[in-house]
PDB file of C-alpha atoms and ligand atoms in Angstrom:
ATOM      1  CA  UNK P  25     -17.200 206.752  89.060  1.00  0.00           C
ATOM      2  CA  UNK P  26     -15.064 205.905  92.243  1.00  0.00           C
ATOM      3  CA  UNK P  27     -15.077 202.447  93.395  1.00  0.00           C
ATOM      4  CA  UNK P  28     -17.449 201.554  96.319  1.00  0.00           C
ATOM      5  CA  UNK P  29     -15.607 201.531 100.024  1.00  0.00           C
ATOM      6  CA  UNK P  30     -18.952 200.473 101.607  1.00  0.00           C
ATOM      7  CA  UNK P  31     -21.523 198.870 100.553  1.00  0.00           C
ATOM      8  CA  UNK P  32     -24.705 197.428 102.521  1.00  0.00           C
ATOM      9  CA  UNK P  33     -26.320 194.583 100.467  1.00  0.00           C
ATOM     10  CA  UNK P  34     -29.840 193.473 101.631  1.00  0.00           C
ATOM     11  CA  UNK P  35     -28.880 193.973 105.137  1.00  0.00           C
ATOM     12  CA  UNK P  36     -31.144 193.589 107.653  1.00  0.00           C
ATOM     13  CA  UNK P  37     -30.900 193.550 111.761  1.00  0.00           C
ATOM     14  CA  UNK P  38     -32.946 191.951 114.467  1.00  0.00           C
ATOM     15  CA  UNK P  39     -32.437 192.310 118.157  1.00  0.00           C
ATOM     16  CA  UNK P  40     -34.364 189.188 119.255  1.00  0.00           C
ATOM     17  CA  UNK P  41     -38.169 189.644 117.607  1.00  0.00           C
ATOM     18  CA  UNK P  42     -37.572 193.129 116.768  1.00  0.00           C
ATOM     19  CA  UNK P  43     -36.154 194.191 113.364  1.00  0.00           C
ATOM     20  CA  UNK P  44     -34.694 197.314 113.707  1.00  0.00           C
ATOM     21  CA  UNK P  45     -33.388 197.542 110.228  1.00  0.00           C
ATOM     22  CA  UNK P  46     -35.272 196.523 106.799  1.00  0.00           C
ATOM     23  CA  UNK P  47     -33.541 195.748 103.533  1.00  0.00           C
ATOM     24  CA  UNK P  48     -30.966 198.464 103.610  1.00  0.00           C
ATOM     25  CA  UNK P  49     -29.202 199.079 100.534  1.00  0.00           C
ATOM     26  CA  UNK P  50     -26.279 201.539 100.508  1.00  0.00           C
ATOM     27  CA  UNK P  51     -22.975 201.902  98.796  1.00  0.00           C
ATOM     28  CA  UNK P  52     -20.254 204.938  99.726  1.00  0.00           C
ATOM     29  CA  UNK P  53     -17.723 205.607  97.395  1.00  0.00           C
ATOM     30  CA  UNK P  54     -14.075 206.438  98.381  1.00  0.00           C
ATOM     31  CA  UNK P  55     -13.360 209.695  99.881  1.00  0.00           C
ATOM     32  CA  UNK P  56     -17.403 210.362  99.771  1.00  0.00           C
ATOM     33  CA  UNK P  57     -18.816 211.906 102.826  1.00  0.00           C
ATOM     34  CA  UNK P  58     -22.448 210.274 103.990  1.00  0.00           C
ATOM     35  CA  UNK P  59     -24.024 212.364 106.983  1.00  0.00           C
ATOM     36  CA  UNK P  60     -26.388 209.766 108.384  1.00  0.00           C
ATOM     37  CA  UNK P  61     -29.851 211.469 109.866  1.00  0.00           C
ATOM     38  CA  UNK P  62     -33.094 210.467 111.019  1.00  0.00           C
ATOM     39  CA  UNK P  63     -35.228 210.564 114.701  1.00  0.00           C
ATOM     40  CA  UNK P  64     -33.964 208.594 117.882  1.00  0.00           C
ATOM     41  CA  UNK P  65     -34.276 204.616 117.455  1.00  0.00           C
ATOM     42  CA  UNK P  66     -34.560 204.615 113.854  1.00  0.00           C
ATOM     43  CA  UNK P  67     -31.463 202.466 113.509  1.00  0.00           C
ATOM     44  CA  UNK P  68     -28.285 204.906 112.651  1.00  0.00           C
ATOM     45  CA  UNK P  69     -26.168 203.298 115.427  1.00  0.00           C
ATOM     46  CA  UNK P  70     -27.070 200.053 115.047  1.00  0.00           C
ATOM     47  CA  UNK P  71     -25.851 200.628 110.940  1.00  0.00           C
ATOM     48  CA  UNK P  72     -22.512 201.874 112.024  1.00  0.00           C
ATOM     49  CA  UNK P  73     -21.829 199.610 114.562  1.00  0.00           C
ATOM     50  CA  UNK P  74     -22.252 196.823 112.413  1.00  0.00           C
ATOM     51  CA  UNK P  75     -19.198 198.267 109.951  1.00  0.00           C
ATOM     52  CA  UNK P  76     -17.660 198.331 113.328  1.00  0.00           C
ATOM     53  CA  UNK P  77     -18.173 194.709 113.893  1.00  0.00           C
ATOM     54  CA  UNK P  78     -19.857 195.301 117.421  1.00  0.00           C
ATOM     55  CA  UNK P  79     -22.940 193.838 116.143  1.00  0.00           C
ATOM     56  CA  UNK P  80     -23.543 191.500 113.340  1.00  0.00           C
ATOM     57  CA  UNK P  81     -26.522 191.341 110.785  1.00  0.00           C
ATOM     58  CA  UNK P  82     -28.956 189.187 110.965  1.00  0.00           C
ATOM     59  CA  UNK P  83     -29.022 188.393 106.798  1.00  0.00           C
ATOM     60  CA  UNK P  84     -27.213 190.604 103.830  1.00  0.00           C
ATOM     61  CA  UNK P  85     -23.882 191.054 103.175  1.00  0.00           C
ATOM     62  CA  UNK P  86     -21.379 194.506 103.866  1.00  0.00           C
ATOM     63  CA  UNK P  87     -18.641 194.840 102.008  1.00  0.00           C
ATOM     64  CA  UNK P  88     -15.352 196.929 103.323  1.00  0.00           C
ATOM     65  CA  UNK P  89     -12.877 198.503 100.094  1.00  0.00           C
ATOM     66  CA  UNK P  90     -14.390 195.162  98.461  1.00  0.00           C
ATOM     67  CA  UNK P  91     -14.186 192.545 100.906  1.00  0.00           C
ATOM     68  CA  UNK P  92     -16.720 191.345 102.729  1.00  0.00           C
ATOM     69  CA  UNK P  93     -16.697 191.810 106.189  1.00  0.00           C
ATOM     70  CA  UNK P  94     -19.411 189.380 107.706  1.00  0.00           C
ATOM     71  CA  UNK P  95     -18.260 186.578 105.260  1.00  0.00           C
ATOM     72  CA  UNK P  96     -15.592 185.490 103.550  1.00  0.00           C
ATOM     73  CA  UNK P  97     -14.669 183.518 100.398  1.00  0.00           C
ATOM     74  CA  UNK P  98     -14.087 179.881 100.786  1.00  0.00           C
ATOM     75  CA  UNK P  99     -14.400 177.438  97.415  1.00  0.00           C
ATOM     76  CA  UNK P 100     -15.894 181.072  95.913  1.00  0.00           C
ATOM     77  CA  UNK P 101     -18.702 180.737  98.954  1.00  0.00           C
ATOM     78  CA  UNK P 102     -19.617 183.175 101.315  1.00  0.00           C
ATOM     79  CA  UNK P 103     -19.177 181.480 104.425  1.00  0.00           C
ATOM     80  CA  UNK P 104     -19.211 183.735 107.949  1.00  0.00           C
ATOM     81  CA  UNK P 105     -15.884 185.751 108.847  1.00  0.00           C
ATOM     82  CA  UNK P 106     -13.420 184.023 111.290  1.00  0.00           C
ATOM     83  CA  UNK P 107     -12.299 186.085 113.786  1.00  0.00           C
ATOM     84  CA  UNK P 108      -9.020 186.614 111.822  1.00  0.00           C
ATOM     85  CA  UNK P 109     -10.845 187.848 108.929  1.00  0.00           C
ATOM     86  CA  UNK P 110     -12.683 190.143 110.723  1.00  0.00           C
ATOM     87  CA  UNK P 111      -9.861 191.543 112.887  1.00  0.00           C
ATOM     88  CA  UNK P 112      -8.199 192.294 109.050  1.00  0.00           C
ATOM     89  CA  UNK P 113     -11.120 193.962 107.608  1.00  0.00           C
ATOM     90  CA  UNK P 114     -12.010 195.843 110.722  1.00  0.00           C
ATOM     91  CA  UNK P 115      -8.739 197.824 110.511  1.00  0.00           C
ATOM     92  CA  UNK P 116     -10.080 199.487 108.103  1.00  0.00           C
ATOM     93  CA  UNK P 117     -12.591 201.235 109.901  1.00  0.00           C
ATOM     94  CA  UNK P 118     -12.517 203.639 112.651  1.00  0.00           C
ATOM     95  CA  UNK P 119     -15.100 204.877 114.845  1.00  0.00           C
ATOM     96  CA  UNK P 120     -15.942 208.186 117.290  1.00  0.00           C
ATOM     97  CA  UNK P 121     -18.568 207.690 119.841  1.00  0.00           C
ATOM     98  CA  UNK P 122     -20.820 210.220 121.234  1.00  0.00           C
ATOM     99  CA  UNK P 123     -18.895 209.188 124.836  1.00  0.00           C
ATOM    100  CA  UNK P 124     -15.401 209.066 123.893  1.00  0.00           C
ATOM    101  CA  UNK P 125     -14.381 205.966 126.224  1.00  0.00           C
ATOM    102  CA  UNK P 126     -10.501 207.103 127.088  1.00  0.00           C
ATOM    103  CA  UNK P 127      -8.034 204.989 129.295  1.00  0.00           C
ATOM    104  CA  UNK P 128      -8.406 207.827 132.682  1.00  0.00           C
ATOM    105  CA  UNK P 129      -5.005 206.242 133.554  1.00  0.00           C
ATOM    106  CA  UNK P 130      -2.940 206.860 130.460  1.00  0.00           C
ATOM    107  CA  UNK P 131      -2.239 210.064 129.649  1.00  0.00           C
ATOM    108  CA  UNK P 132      -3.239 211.454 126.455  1.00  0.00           C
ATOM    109  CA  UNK P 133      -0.449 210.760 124.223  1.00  0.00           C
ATOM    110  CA  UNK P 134      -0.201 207.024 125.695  1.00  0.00           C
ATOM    111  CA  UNK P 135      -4.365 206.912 124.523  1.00  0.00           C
ATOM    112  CA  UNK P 136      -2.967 207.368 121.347  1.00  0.00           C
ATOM    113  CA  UNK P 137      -0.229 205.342 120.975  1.00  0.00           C
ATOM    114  CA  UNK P 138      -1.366 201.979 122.964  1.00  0.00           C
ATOM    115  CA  UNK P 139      -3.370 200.750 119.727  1.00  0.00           C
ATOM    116  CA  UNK P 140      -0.392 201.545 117.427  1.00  0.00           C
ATOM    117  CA  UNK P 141       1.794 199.428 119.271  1.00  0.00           C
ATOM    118  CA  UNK P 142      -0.347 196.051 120.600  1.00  0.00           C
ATOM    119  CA  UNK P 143      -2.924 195.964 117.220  1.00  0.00           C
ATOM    120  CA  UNK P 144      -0.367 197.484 114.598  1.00  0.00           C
ATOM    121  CA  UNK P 145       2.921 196.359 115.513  1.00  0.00           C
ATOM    122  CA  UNK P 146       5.031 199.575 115.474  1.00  0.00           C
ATOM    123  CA  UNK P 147       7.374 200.348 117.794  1.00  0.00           C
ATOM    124  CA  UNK P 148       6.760 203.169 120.079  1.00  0.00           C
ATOM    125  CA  UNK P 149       9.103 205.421 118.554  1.00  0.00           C
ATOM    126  CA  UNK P 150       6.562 205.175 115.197  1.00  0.00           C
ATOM    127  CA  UNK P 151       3.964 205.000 117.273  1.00  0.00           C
ATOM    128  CA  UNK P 152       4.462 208.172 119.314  1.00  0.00           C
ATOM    129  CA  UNK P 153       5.161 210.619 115.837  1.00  0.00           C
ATOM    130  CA  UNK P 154       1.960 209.576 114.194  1.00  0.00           C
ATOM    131  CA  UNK P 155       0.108 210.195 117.845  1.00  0.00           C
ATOM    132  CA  UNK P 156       2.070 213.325 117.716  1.00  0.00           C
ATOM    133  CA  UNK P 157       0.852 214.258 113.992  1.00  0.00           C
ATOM    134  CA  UNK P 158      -2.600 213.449 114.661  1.00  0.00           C
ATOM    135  CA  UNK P 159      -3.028 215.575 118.117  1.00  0.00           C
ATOM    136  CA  UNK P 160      -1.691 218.097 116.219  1.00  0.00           C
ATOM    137  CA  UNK P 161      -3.917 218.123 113.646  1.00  0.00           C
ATOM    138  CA  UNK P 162      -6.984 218.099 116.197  1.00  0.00           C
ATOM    139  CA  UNK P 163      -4.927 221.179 118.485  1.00  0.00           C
ATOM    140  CA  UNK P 164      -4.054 219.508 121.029  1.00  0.00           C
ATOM    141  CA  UNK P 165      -0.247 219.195 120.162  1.00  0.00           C
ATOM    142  CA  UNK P 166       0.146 220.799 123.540  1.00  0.00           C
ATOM    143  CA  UNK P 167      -1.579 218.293 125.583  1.00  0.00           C
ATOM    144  CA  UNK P 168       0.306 215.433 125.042  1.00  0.00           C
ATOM    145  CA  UNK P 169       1.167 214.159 128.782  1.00  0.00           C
ATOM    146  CA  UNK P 170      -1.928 215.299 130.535  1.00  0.00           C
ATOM    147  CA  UNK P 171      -4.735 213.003 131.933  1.00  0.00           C
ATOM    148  CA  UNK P 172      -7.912 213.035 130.279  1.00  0.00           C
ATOM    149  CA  UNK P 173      -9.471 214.140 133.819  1.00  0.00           C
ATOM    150  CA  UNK P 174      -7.812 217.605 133.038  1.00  0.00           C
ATOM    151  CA  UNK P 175      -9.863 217.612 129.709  1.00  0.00           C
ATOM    152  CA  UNK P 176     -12.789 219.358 129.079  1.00  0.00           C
ATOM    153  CA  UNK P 177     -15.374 217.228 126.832  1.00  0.00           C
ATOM    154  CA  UNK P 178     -14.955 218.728 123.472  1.00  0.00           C
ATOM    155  CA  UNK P 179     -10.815 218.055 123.865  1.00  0.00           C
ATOM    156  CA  UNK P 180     -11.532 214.665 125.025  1.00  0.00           C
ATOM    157  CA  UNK P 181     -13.399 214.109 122.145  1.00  0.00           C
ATOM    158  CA  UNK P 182     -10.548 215.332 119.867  1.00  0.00           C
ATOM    159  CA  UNK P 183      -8.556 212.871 121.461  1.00  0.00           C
ATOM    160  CA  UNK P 184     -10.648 210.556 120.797  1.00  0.00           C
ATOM    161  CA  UNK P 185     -10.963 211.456 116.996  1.00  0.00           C
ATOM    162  CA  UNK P 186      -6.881 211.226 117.119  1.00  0.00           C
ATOM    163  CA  UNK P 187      -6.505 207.861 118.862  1.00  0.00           C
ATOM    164  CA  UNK P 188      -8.691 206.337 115.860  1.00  0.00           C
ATOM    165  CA  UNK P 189      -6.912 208.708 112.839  1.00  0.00           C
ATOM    166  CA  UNK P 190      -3.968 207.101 114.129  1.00  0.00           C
ATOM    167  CA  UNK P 191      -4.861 203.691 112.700  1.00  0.00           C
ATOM    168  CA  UNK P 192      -5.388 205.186 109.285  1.00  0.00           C
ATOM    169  CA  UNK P 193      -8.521 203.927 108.612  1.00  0.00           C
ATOM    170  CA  UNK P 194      -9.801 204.134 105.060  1.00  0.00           C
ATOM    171  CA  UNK P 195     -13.180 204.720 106.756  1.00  0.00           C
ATOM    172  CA  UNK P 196     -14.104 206.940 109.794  1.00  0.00           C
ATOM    173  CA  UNK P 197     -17.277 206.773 111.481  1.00  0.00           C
ATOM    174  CA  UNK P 198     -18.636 209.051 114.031  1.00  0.00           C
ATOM    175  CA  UNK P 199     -21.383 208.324 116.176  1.00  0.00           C
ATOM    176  CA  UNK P 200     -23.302 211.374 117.243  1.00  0.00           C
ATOM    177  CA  UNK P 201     -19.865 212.804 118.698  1.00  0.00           C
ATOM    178  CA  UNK P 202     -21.365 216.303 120.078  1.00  0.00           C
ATOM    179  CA  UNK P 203     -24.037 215.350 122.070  1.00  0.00           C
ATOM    180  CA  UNK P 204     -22.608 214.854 124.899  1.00  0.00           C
ATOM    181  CA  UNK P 205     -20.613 217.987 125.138  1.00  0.00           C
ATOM    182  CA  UNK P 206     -21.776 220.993 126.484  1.00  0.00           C
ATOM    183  CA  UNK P 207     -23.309 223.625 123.886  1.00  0.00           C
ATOM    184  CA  UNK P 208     -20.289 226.021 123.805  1.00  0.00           C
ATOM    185  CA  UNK P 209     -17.984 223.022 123.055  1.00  0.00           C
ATOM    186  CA  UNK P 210     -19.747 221.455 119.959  1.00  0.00           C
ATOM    187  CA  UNK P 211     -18.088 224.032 117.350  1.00  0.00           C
ATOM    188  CA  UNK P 212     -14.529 223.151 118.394  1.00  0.00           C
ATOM    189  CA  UNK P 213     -14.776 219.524 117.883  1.00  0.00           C
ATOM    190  CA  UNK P 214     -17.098 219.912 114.281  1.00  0.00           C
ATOM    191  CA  UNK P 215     -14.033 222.385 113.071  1.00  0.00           C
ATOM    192  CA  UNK P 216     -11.707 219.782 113.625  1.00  0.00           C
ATOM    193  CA  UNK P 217     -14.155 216.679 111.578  1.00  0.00           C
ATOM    194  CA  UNK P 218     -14.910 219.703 109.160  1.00  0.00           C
ATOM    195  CA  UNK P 219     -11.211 220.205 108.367  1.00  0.00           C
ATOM    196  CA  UNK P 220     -10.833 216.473 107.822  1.00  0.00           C
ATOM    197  CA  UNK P 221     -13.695 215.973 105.508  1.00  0.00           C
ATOM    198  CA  UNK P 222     -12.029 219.325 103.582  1.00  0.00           C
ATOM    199  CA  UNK P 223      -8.804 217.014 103.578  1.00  0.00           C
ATOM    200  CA  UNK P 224     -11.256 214.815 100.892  1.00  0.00           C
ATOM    201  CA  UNK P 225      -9.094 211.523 101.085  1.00  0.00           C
ATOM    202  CA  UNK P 226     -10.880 209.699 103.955  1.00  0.00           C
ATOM    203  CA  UNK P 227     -14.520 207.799 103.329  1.00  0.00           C
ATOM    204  CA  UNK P 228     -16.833 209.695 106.370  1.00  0.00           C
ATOM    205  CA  UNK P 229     -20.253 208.560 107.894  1.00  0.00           C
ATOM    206  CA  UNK P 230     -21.821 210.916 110.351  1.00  0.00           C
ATOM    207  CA  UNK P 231     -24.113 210.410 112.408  1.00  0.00           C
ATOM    208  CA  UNK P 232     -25.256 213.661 112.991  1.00  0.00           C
ATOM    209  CA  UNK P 233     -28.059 216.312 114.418  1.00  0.00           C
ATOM    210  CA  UNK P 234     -26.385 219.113 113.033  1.00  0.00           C
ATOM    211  CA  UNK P 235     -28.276 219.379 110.480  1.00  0.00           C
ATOM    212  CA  UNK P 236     -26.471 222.773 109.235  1.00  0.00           C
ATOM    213  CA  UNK P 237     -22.796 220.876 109.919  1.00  0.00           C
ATOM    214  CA  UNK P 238     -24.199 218.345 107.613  1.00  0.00           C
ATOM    215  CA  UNK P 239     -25.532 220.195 104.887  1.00  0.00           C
ATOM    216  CA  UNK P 240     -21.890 221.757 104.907  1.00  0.00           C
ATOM    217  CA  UNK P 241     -19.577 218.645 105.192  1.00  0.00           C
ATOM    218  CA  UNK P 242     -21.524 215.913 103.463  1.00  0.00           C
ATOM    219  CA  UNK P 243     -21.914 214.440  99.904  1.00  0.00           C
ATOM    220  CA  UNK P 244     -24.996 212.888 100.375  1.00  0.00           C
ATOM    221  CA  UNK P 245     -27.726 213.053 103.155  1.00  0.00           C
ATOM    222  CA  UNK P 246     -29.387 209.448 104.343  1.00  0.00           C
ATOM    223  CA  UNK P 247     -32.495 209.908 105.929  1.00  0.00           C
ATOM    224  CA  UNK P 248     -33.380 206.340 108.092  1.00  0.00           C
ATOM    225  CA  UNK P 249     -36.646 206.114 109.650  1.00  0.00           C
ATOM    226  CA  UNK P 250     -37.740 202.989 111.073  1.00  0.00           C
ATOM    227  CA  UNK P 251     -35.076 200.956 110.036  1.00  0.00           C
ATOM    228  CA  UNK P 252     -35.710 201.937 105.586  1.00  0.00           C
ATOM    229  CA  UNK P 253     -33.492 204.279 104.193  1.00  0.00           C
ATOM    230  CA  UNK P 254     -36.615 206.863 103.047  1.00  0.00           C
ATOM    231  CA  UNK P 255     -35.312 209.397 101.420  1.00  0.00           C
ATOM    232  CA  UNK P 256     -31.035 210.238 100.314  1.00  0.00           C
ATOM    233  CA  UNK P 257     -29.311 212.314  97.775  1.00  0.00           C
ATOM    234  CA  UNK P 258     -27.426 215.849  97.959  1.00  0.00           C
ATOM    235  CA  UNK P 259     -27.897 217.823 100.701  1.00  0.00           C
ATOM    236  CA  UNK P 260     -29.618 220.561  98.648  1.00  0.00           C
ATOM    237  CA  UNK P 261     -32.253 217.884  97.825  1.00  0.00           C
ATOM    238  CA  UNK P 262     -32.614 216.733 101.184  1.00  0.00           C
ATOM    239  CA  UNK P 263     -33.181 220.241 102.904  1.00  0.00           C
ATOM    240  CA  UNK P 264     -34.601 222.091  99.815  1.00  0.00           C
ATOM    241  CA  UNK P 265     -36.671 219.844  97.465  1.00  0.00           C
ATOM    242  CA  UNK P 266     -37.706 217.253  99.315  1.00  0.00           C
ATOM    243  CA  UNK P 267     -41.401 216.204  99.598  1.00  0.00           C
ATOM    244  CA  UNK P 268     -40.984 213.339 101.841  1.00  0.00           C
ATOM    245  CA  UNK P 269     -43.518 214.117 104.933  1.00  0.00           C
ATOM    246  CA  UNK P 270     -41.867 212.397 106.971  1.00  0.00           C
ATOM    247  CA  UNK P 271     -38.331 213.757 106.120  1.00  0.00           C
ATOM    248  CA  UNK P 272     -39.883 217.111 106.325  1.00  0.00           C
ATOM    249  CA  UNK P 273     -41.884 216.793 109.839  1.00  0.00           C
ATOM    250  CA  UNK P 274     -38.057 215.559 111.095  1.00  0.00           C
ATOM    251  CA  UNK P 275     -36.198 218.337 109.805  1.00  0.00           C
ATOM    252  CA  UNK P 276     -38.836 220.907 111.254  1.00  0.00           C
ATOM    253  CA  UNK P 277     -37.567 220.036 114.594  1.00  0.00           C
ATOM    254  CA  UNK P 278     -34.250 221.581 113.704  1.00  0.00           C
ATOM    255  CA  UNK P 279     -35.124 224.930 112.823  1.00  0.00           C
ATOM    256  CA  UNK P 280     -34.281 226.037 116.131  1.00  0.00           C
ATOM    257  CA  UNK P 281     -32.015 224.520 118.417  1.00  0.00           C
ATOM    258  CA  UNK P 282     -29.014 223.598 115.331  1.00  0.00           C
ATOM    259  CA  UNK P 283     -25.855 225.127 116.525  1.00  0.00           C
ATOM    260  CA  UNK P 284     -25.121 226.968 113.263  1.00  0.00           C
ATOM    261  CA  UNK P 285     -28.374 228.450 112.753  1.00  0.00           C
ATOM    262  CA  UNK P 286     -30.455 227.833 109.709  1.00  0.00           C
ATOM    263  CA  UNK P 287     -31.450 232.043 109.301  1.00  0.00           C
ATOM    264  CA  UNK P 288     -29.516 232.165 106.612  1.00  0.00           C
ATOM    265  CA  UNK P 289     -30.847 229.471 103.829  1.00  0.00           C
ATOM    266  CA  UNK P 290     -34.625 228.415 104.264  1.00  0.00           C
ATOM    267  CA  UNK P 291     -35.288 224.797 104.506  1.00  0.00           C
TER     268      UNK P 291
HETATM  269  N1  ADP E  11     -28.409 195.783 121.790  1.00  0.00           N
HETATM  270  C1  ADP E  11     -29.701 196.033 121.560  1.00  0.00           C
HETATM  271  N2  ADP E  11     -30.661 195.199 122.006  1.00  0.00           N
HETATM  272  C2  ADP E  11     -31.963 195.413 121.758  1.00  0.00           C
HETATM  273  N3  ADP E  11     -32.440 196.449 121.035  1.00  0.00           N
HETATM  274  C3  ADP E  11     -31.539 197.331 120.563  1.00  0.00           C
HETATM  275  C4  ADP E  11     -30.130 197.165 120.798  1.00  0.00           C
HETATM  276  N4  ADP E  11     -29.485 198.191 120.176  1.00  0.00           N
HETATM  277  C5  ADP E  11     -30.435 198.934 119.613  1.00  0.00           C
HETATM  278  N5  ADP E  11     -31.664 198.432 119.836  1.00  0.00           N
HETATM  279  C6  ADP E  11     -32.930 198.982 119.335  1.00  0.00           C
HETATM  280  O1  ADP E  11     -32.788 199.162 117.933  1.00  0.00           O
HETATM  281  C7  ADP E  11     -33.464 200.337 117.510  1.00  0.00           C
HETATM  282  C8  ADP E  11     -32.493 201.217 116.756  1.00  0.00           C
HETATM  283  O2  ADP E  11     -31.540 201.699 117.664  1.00  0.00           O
HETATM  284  P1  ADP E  11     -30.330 202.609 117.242  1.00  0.00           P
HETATM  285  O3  ADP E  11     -29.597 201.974 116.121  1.00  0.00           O
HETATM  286  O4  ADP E  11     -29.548 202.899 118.481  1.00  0.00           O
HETATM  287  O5  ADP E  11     -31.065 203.908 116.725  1.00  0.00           O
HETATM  288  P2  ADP E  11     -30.548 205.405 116.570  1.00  0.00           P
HETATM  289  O6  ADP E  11     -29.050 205.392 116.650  1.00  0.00           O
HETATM  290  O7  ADP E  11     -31.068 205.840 115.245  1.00  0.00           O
HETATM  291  O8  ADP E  11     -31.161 206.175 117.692  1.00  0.00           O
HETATM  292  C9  ADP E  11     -34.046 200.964 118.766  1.00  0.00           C
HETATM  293  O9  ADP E  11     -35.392 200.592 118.867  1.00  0.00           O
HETATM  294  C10 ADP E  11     -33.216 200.358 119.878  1.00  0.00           C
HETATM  295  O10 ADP E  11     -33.951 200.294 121.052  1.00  0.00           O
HETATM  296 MG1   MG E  12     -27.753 206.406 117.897  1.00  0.00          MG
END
């Protein structure tokens, strides 16, 4: 058994009255790939951004490689995170959104390297090789001084996958990162998340409608619906055993408009 990188303990989120998530429970081991999938509003973002830190939970705890993230120890209490603590544990998470949010002015090298520099410390000459490695390894080595403008949306994207590898986060999360892009542009940017869940070392949640992309990259499927975790295990269970209605009337909806068509297994 590999250690837990994540776990969600009793966590629960309100936004004002509303609580958008119930009692979730979830641990992710190291290197274990969790596609995250359920209907609009059911609370996926709102999980991930709270390993983000960009919003906090209401009660529970999350733990990060075995820290807690919210809290931290003081007198062996939990007492809530200082912005110090959570600046430390927060480097080990990095995050894709579905817009990718680069700097228009810098070009795209300089998107990769201005984190390196002002959160890490290294200097630019360390910071500009491991920008260099990671456009590489997304394909666009030969885009380095270019503005995003000149970008079409699924290389954007990549960039944006690069400017967070560059970090090295033990943890990646990506936020529904195709659905902004334009049909014909989706399959370049899931190669490139495909080929670093094949890598096996980095802990992956995805946020996902690609239901076939997910049955192909992830570990485990977690189905949320209405802020509960209903229904999770391996994908085979998820699209081929399950008797969940409700997990069943969502993945109906898929059969399709999925990118990589589902013709060839039945669900
Ligand atoms: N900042 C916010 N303020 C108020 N309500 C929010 C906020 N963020 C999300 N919500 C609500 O929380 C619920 C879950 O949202 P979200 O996590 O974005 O779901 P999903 O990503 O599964 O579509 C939705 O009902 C949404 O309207
Ligand atoms: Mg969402």
């Amino acid at each position: 058994m590999t250690k837990p990188m994540v776990s969600y303990k009793n966590v629960r989120k309100s936004f004002g009255e509303i609580e958008v998530l119930k009692e979730v429970n979830l641990e992710i081991s190291e290197g274990e790939k969790v596609a995250l999938i359920g209907p609009s509003g059911s609370g996926k973002t709102t999980l991930i951004r709270m390993l983000m830190t960009l919003e906090q939970p209401t009660s529970g705890v999350i733990e990060v490689d075995g820290t807690p993230l919210w809290h931290m120890e003081v007198n062996k209490r939990l007492v809530p995170a200082n912005e110090k603590h959570l600046r430390n544990v927060r480097q080990n998470i990095g995050m894709v959104f579905q817009h990718f949010n680069l700097f228009p002015h810098m070009t795209v090298l300089e998107n990769c390297t201005v984190a390196p520099i002002h959160v890490l410390g290294l200097s630019k000459k360390e910071a500009k090789e491991r920008a260099v490695e990671m456009l590489e390894k997304v394909k666009l080595g030969d885009k380095l001084d270019i503005y995003p403008s000149q970008l079409s949306g699924g290389q954007k994207q990549r960039v944006a996958m690069a400017r967070a590898l560059v970090m090295r986060p033990k943890v990646m999360l990506f936020d529904e990162v195709t659905s902004a892009l334009d049909p014909e542009l989706v399959g370049e940017v899931l190669e490139v998340i495909r080929e670093l869940a094949h890598e096996g070392k980095m802990t992956m949640i995805l946020v996902t409608h690609e239901m076939e992309f997910a049955r192909d990259v992830a570990d485990r499927i977690v189905f949320l619906d209405n802020g509960y975790i209903v229904e999770e295990g391996p994908p085979e269970q998820i699209f081929e055993y399950s008797s969940n209605e409700r997990l069943k009337r969502f993945l109906s909806r898929f059969r399709l408009n999925s990118v990589y068509p589902l013709t060839t297994r039945s669900v």
